[in-house]
Coordinates of C-alpha atoms and ligand atoms in Angstrom, one line a residue:
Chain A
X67 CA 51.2 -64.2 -5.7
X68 CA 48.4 -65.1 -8.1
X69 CA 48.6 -64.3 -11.8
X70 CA 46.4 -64.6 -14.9
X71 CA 43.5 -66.5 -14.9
X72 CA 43.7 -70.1 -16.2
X73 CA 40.4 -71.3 -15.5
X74 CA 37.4 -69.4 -15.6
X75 CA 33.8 -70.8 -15.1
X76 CA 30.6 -67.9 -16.0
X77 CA 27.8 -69.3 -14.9
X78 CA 28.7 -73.8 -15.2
X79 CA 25.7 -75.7 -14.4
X80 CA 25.8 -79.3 -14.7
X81 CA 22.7 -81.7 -14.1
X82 CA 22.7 -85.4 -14.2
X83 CA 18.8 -86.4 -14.9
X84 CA 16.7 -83.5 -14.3
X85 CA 18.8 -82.3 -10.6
X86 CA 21.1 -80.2 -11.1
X87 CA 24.3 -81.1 -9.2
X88 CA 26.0 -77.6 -9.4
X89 CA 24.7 -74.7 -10.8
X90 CA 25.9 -71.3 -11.3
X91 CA 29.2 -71.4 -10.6
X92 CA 31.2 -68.4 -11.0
X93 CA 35.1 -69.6 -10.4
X94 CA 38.5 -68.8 -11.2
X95 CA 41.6 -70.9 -10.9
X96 CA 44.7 -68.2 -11.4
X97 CA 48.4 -69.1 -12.3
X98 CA 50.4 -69.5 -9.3
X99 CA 47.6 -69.9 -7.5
X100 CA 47.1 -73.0 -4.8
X101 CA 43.5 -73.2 -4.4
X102 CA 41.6 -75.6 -1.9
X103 CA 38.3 -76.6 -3.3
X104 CA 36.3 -77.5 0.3
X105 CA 32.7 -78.6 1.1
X106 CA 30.5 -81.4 2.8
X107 CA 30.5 -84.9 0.8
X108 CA 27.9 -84.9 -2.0
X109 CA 27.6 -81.3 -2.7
X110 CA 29.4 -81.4 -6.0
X111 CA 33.2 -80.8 -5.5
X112 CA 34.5 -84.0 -7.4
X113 CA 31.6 -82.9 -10.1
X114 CA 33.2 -79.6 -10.6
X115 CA 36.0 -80.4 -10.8
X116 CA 35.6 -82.5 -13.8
X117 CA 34.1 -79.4 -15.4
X118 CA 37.3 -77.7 -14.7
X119 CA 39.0 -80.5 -16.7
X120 CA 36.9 -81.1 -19.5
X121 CA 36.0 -84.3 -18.8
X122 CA 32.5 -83.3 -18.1
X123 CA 30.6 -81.2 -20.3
X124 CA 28.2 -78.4 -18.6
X125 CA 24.6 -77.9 -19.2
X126 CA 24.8 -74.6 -18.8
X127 CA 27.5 -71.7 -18.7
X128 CA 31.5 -72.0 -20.2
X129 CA 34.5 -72.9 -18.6
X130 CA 37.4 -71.7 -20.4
X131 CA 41.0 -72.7 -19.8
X132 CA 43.7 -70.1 -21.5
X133 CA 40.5 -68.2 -22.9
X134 CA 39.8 -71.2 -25.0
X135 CA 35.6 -72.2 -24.7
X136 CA 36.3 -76.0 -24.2
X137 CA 32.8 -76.3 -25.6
X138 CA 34.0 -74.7 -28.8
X139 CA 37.1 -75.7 -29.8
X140 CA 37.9 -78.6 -31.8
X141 CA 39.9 -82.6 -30.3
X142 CA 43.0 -81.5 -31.2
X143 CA 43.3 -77.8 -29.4
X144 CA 41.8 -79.7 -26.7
X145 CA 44.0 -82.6 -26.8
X146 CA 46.7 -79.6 -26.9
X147 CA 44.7 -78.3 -23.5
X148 CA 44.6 -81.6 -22.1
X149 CA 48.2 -82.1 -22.0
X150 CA 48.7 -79.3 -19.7
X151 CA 46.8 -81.3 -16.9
X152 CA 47.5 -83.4 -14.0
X153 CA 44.5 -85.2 -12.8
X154 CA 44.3 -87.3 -9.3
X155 CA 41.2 -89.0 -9.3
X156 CA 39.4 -89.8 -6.5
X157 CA 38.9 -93.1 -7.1
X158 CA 42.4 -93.8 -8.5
X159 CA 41.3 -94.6 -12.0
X160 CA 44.3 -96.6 -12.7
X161 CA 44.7 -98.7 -15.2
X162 CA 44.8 -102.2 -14.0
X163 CA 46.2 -103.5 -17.3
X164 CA 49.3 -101.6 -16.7
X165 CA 52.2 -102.3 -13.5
X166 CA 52.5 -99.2 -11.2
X167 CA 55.8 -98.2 -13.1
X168 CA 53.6 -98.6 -16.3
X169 CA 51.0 -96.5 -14.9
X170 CA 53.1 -93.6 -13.7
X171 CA 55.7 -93.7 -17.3
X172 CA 52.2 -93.4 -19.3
X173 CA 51.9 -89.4 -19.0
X174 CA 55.4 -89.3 -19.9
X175 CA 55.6 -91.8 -22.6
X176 CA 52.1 -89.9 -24.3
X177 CA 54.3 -87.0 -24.4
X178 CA 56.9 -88.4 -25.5
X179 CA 60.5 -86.6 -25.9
X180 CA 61.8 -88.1 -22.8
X181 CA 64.1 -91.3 -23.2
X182 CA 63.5 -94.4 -21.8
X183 CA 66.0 -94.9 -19.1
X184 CA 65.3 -91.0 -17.9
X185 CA 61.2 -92.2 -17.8
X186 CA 62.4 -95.1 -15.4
X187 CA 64.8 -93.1 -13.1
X188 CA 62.0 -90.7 -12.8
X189 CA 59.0 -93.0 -12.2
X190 CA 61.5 -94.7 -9.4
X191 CA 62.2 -91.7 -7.6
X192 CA 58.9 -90.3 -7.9
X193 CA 57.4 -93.3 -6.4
X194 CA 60.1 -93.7 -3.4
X195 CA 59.6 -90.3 -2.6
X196 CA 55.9 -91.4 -1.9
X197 CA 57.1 -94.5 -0.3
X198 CA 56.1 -97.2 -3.1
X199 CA 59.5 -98.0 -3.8
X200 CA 59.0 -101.5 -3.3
X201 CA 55.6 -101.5 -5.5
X202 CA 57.2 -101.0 -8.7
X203 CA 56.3 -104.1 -10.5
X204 CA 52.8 -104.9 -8.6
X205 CA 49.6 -104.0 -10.5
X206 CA 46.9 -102.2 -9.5
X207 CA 44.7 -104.7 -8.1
X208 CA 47.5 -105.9 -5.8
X209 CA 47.3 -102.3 -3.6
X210 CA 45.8 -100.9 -0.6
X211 CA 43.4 -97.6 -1.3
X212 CA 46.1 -95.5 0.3
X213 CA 48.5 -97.1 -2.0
X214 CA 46.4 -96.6 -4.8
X215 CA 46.3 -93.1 -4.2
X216 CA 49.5 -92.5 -4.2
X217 CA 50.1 -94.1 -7.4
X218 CA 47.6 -91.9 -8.7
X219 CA 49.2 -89.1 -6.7
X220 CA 52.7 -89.7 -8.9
X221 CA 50.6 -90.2 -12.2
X222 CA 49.3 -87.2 -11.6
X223 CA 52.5 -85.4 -11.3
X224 CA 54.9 -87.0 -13.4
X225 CA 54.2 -84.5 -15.8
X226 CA 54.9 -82.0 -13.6
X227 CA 52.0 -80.3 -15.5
X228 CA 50.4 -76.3 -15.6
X229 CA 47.5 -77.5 -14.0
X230 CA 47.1 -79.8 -11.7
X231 CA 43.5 -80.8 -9.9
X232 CA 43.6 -83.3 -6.9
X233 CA 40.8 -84.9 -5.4
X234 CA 40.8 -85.8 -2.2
X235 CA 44.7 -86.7 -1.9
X236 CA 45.3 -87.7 1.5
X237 CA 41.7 -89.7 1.7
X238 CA 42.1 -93.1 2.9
X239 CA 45.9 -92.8 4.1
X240 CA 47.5 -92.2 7.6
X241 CA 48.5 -89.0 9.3
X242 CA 52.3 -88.9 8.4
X243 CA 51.4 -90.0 4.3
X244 CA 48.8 -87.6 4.4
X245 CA 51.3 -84.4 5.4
X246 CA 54.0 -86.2 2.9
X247 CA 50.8 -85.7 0.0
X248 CA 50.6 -82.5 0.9
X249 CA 54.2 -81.2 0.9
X250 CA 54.4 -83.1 -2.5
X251 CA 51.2 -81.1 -3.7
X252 CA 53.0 -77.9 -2.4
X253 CA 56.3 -78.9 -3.9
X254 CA 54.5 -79.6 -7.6
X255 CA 53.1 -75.9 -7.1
X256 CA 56.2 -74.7 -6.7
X257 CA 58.2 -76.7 -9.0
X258 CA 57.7 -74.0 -11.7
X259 CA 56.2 -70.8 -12.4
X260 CA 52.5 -70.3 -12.6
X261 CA 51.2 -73.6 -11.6
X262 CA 47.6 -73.8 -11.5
X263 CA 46.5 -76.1 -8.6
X264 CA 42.9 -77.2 -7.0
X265 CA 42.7 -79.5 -4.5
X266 CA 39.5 -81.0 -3.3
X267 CA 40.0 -82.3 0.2
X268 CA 38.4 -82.6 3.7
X269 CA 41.5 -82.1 5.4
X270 CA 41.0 -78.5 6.2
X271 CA 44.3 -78.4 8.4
X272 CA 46.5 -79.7 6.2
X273 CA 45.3 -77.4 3.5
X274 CA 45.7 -74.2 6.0
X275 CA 49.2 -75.2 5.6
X276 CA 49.6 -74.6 1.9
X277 CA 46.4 -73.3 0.2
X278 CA 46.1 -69.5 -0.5
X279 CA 42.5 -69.1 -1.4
X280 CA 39.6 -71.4 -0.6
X281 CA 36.4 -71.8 -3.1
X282 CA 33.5 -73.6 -0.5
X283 CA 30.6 -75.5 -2.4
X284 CA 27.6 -76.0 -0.4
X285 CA 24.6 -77.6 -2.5
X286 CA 26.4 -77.2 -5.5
X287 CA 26.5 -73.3 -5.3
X288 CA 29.7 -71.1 -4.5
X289 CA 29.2 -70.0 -0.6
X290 CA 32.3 -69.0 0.1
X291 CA 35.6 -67.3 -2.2
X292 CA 38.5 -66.1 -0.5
X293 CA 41.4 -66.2 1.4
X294 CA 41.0 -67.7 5.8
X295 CA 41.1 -64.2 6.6
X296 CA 38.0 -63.2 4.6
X297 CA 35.6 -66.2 6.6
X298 CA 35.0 -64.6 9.5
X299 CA 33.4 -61.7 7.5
X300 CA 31.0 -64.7 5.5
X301 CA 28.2 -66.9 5.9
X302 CA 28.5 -68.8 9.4
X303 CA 28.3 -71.6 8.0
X304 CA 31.7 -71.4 6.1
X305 CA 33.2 -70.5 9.8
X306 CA 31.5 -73.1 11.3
X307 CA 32.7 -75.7 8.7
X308 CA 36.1 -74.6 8.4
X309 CA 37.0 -73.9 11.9
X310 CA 34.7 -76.6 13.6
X311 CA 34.7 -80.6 13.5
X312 CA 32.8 -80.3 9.8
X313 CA 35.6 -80.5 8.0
X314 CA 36.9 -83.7 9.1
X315 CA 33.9 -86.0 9.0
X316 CA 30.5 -85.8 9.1
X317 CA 29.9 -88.7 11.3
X318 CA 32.1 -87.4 13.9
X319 CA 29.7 -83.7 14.4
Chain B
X41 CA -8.0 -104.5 -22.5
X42 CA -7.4 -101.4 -23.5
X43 CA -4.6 -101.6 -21.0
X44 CA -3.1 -104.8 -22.2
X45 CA -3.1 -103.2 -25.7
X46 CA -1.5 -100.2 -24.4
X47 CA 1.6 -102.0 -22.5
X48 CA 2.3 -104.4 -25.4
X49 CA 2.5 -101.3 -27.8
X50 CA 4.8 -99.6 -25.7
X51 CA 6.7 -102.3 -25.0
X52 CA 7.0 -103.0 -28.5
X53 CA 8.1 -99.6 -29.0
X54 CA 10.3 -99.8 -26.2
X55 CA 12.1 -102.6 -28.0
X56 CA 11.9 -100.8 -31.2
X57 CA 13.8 -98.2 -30.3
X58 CA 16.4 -99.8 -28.2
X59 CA 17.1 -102.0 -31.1
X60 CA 17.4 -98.8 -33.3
X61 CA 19.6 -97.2 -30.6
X62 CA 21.8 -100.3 -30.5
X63 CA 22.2 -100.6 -34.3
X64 CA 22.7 -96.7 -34.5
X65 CA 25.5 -96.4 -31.9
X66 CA 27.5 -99.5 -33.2
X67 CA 27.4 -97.9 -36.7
X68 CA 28.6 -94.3 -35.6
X69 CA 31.5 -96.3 -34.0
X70 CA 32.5 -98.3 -37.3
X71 CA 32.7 -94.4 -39.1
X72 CA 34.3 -93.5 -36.6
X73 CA 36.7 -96.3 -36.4
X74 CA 37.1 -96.1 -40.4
X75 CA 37.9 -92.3 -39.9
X76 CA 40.5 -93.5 -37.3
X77 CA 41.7 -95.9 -39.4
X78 CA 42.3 -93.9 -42.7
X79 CA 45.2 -91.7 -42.5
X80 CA 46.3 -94.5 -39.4
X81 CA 46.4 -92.6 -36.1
X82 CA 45.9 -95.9 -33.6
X83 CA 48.3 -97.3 -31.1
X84 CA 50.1 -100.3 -33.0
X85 CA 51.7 -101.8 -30.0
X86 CA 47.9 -102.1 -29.2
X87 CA 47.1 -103.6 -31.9
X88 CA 49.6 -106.1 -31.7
X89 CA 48.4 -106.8 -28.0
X90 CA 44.8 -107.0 -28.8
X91 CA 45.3 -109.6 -31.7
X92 CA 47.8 -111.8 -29.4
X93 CA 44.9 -111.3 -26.6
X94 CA 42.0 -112.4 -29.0
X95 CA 43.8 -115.1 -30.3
X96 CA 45.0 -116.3 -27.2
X97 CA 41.1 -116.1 -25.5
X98 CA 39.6 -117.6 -28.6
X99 CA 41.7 -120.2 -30.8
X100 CA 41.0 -123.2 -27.5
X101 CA 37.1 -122.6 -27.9
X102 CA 37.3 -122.4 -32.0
X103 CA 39.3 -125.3 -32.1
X104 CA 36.9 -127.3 -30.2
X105 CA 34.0 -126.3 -32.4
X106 CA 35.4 -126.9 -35.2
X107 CA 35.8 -130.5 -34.3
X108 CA 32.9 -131.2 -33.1
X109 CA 30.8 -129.4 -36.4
X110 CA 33.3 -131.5 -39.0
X111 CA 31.7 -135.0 -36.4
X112 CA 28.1 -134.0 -36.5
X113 CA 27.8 -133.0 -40.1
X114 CA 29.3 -136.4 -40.6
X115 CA 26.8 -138.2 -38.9
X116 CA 24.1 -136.1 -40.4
X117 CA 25.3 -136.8 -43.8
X118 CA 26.0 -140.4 -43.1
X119 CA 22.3 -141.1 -42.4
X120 CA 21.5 -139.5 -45.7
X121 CA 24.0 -140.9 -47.4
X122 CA 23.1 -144.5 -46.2
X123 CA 19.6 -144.1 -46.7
X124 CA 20.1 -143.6 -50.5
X125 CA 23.6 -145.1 -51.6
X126 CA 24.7 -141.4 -52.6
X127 CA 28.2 -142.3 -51.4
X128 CA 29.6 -139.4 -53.6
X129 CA 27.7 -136.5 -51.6
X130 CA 29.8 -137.2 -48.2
X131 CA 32.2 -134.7 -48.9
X132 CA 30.0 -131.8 -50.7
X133 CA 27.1 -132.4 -48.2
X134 CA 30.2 -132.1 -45.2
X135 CA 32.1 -129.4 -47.1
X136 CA 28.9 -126.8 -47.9
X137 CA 27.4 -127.0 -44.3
X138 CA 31.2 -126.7 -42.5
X139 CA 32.3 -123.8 -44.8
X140 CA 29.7 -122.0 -46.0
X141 CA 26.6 -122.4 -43.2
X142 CA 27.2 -124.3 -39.1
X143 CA 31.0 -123.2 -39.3
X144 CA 30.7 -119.8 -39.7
X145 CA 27.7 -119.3 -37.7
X146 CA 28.8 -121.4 -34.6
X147 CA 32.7 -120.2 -34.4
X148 CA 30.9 -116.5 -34.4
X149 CA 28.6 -117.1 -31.9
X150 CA 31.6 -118.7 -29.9
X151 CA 33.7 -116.1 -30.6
X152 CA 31.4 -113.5 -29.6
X153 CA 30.6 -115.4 -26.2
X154 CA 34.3 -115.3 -25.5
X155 CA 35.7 -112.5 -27.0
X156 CA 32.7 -109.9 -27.5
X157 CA 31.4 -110.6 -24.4
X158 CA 34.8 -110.3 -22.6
X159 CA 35.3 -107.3 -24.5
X160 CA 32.2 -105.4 -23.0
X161 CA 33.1 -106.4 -19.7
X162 CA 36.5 -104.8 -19.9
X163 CA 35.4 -101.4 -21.5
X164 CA 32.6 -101.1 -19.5
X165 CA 34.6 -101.6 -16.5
X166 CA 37.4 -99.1 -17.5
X167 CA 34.3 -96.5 -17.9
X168 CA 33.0 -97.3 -14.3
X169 CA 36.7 -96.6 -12.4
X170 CA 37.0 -93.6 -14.6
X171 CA 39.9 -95.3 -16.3
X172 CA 38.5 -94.0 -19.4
X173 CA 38.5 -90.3 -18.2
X174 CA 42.1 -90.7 -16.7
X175 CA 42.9 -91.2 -20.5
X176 CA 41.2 -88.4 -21.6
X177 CA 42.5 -86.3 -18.8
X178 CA 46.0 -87.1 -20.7
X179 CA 44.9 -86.3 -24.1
X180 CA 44.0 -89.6 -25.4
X181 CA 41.6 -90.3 -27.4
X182 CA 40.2 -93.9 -26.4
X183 CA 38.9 -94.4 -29.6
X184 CA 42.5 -95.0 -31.1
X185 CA 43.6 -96.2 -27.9
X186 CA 41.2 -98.8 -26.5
X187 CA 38.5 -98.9 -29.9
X188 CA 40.5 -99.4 -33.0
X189 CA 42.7 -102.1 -31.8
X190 CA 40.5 -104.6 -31.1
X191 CA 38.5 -103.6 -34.1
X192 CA 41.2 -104.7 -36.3
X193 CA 42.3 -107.6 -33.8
X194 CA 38.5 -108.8 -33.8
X195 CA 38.4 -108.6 -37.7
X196 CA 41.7 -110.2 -38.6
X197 CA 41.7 -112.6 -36.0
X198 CA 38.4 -113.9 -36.6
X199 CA 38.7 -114.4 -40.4
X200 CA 42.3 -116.3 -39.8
X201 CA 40.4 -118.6 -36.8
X202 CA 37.7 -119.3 -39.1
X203 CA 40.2 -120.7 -41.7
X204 CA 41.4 -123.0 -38.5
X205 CA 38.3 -123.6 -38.2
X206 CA 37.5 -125.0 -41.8
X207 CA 40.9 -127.1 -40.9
X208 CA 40.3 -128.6 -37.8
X209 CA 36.1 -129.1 -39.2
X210 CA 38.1 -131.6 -41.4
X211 CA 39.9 -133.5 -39.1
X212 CA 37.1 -134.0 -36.7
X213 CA 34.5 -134.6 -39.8
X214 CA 37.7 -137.2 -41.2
X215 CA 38.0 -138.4 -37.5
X216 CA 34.1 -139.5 -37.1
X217 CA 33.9 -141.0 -40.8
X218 CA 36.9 -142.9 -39.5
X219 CA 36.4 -144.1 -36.2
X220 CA 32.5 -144.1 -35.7
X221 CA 30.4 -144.2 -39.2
X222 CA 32.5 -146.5 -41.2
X223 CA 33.6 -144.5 -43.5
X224 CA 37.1 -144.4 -44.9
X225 CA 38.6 -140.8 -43.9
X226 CA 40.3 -140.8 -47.2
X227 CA 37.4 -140.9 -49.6
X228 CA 35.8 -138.7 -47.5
X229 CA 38.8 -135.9 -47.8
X230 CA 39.6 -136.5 -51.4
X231 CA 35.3 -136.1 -52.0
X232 CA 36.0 -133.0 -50.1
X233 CA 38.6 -131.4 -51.9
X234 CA 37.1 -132.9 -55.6
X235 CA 33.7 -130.6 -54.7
X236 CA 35.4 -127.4 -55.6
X237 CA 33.9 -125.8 -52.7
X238 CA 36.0 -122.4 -52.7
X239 CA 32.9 -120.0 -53.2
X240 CA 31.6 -122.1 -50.2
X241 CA 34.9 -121.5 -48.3
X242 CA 35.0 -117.3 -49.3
X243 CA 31.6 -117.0 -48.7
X244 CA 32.8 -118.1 -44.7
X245 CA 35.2 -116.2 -44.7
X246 CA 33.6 -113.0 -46.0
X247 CA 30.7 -114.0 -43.1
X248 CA 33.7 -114.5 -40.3
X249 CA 35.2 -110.9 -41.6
X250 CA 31.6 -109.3 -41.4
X251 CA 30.9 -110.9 -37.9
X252 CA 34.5 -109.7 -36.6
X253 CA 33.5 -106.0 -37.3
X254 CA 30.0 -106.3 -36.1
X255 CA 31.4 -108.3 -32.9
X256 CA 34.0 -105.5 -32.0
X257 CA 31.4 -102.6 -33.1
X258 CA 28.6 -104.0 -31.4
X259 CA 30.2 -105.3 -28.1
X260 CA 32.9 -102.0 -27.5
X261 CA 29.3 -99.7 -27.8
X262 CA 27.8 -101.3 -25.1
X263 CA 30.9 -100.9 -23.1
X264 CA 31.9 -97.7 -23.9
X265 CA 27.9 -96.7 -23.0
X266 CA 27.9 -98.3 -19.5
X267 CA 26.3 -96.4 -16.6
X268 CA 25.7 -97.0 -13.1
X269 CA 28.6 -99.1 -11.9
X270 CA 29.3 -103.2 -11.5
X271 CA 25.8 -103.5 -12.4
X272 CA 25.6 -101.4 -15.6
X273 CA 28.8 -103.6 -16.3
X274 CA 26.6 -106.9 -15.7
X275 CA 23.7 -105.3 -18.1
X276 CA 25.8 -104.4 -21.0
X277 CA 27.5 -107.7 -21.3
X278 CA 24.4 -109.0 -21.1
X279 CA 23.3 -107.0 -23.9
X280 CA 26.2 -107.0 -25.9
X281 CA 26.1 -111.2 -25.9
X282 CA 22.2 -110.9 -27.3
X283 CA 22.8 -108.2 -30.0
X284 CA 25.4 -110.0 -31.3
X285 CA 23.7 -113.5 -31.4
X286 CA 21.1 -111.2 -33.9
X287 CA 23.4 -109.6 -35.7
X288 CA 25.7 -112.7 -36.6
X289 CA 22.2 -114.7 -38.0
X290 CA 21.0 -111.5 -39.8
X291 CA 24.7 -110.9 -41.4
X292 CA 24.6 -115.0 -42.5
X293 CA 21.0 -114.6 -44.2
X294 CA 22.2 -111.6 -45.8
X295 CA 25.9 -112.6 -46.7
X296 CA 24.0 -115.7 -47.7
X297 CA 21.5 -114.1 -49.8
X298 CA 23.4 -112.1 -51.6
X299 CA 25.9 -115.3 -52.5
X300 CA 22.8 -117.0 -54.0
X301 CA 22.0 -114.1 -56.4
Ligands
ATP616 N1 27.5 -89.6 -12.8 C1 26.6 -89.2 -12.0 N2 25.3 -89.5 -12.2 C2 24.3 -89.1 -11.3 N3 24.6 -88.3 -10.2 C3 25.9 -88.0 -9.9 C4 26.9 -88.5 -10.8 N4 28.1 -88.0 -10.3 C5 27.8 -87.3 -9.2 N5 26.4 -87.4 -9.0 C6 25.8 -86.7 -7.8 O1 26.3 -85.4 -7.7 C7 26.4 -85.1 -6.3 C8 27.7 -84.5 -6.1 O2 28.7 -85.5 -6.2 P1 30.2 -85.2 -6.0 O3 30.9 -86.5 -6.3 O4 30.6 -84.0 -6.8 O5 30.3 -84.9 -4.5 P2 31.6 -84.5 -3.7 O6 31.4 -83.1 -3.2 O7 32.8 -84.7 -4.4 O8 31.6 -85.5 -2.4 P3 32.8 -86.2 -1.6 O9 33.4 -85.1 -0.7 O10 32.1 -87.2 -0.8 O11 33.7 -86.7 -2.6 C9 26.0 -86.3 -5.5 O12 24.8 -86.1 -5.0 C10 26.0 -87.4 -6.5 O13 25.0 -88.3 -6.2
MG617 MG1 34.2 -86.1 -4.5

């Protein structure tokens, strides 16, 4: 199932101030690989996850993507890196300068070699497939969150990128959206070989359905890595917060 | 006492620094922009939307000030000029202070109200909703994507408002003589343009091209370095709109200075 690894973290710490956020993470995101990134709010997931992009430099450790120290290498291997990537923000970061079509046509027009009536035909179906057909022409400020989301959700994807690292997809949208996220994560996975995907997300049952391994951050250290089987064997609290109301909301336990 | 002593020094040094950090971070970003800039790797459709945006946010506000520095000059010139019969300094005495001094200096700080301070608010909030990281999750760098093109949009834009400026000064100063002073607007042009005032005029327009790169360097710094959400946002603008005031009166002493040598 799972291939080379793409991502590898030795040791990431990353502090903000003198607390350290996360701290020794040892991680690795292989090709093929669908991996679900859970934990309680606050304890570092959307943090990491940055570190696995770049975005984010760490205070201590490496994370290296194809073998490549992002640390080390210079803008334009990293560039070269970057372009490999699908990111889904948690908080959308869309630009709010730009129409929805605008926003999802960017990763393809950056890349360029794709023409522009093939850019629109895929923005269009990319977005109807997520039910924004109609939203083609709004602007950013204009949307729901759920919305939003999805927008970033197709931005993310449009690429149909190596690695792709969601957070939180299905946060702030309905039960039938949320399953359509999902399958469309799953789909992305599958659309070629050796995808590399992480999602962050506190939807545990949904990501039963699709994930193959499961990396838990509790106080910004690894608790749990493995596959469902392997939690029964681990720390109670993994059980207890993968099995048990946990996952879904902390207000509601 | 002691005490006293104590807080003023470090408050001193506190200001001492943040004006050294301030000054240090705006010129990193003009190497860096330079480096950008020379061989050209910036978006040009961005440049052309930046110029057409700071043109569009700036030229009402110019316009107006303009006017209304070419009126009070005239009045201010008028008293002098009535007070000792020197009819024939109307036009220099207009000319020098428009061009060279109260044009310059009040178009920048107008412009940097508007545009600069815009300008920090719009960075600083594409770094709070991560739009910033979204473009360097694609491989963009946001220096030649967001940085260089309102660098050169501030710069040329500025120097060509400032010549609308010296226009429109004109009118408003031929205006005034006109209709409230008594003068006849024709004497007072033809004096204008008889001063050979063009090292007066350069001189603007050399302070209008320094204040457009210290405008773009200083206010896209503050945005770029915003933390801490809507608040940071409200903080940098704020900073961005008093750093600038400073740096367009030290750049007019110094472009001025160095004009006198
Ligand atoms: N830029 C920052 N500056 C300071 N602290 C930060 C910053 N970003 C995150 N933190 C802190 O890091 C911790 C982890 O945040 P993170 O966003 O990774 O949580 P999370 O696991 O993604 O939570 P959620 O499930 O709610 O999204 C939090 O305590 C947060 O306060
Ligand atoms: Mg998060």
């Amino acid at each position: 199932m799972s291939g080379d690894a793409v991502i590898v973290c030795k040791g990431v710490g990353k502090r903000y101030g003198r607390k350290w956020i996360v701290r020794d993470i040892d991680l690795e995101v292989r090709a093929g690989e669908l991996l679900g990134l859970i934990g309680p709010g606050g304890h570092g997931k959307s943090v990491l996850l940055r570190l696995l992009a770049g975005l984010a430099t760490p205070d201590e450790g490496e994370v290296r993507v194809r073998g490549k120290n992002l640390a080390d290498i210079d803008p334009f291997e990293l560039a070269e890196l970057r372009r490999e990537y699908g990111y889904l923000f948690q908080n959308y970061a869309l630009f709010d300068f730009m129409s929805v079509a605008d926003n999802v046509a960017f990763p393809l027009r950056q890349a360029g070699g794709v023409e522009e009536p093939e850019i629109a035909r895929r923005v269009k179906e990319r977005l109807e497939q997520l039910g924004l057909g109609e939203a083609l022409d709004r602007f950013p400020s204009e949307l729901s969150g759920g919305m939003k989301k999805r927008v970033g959700m197709a931005r993310a994807t449009i690429g149909e990128p190596a690695i792709v690292l969601y957070d939180d997809p299905s946060a702030g949208l309905d039960p039938v959206t949320s399953s359509k996220i999902f399958r469309l994560v799953r789909t992305m996975h599958h659309s070629q070989d050796d995808v590399a995907s992480v999602v962050v997300s506190h939807d545990i049952d949904r990501m039963k359905v699709i994930c193959d391994r499961y990396v838990m951050i509790f106080e910004g250290k690894v608790l749990f890595d493995g596959p469902e089987e392997a939690i029964e064997g681990a720390d109670p609290m993994v059980g207890k917060f993968f099995f048990g109301s946990l996952g879904q909301s902390s207000g509601a336990s | 006492m002691n005490g006293a002593l104590k807080s003023l020094a470090s408050s001193v040094g506190g200001a001492v620094l943040a004006i050294a950090e301030t000054i240090g971070g705006a010129v990193t970003l003009l190497f860096r922009i330079l480096r950008a800039l020379f061989p050209p790797r910036y978006d040009a459709e961005g440049v052309w939307r930046s110029f057409y945006n700071v043109g569009v946010k700036s030229y009402p506000i110019v316009v107006m000030t303009a006017l209304f520095v070419g009126a009070i000059m005239v009045i201010q010139t008028a008293f002098y000029v009535k007070k000792t019969g020197a009819t024939g300094i109307i036009g220099y005495g207009v000319g020098f202070s428009v061009f060279a001094e109260i044009g310059p200096i009040l178009i920048g700080l107008m412009f940097s109200g508007r545009v600069g301070a815009n300008n920090t608010a719009e960075l600083g909030t594409m770094v709070v909703t991560e739009q910033v990281d979204a473009l360097r999750a694609l491989a963009i760098d946001p220096l030649p994507y967001l940085v260089v093109p309102r660098f050169l949009a501030m710069l040329g834009m500025l120097t060509l408002l400032m010549v609308l400026g010296d226009l429109f000064a004109i009118v408003g100063a031929a205006l005034t003589a006109q209709l409230l002073v008594g003068f006849h607007w024709r004497v007072l042009v033809a004096d204008l343009l008889q001063s050979r005032l063009l090292d007066e005029f350069t001189m603007g327009l050399v302070k209008a091209a320094c204040f457009g790169i210290s405008i773009s360097c200083i206010s896209c710094y503050f945005g770029l370095a915003v933390r801490g959400g809507a608040t940071g946002v409200g903080r940098a603008v704020n900073n961005s709109v008093v750093s600038n005031a400073t740096a367009i009166f030290v750049i007019d002493f110094v472009v001025g200075y160095l004009y006198s040598l």
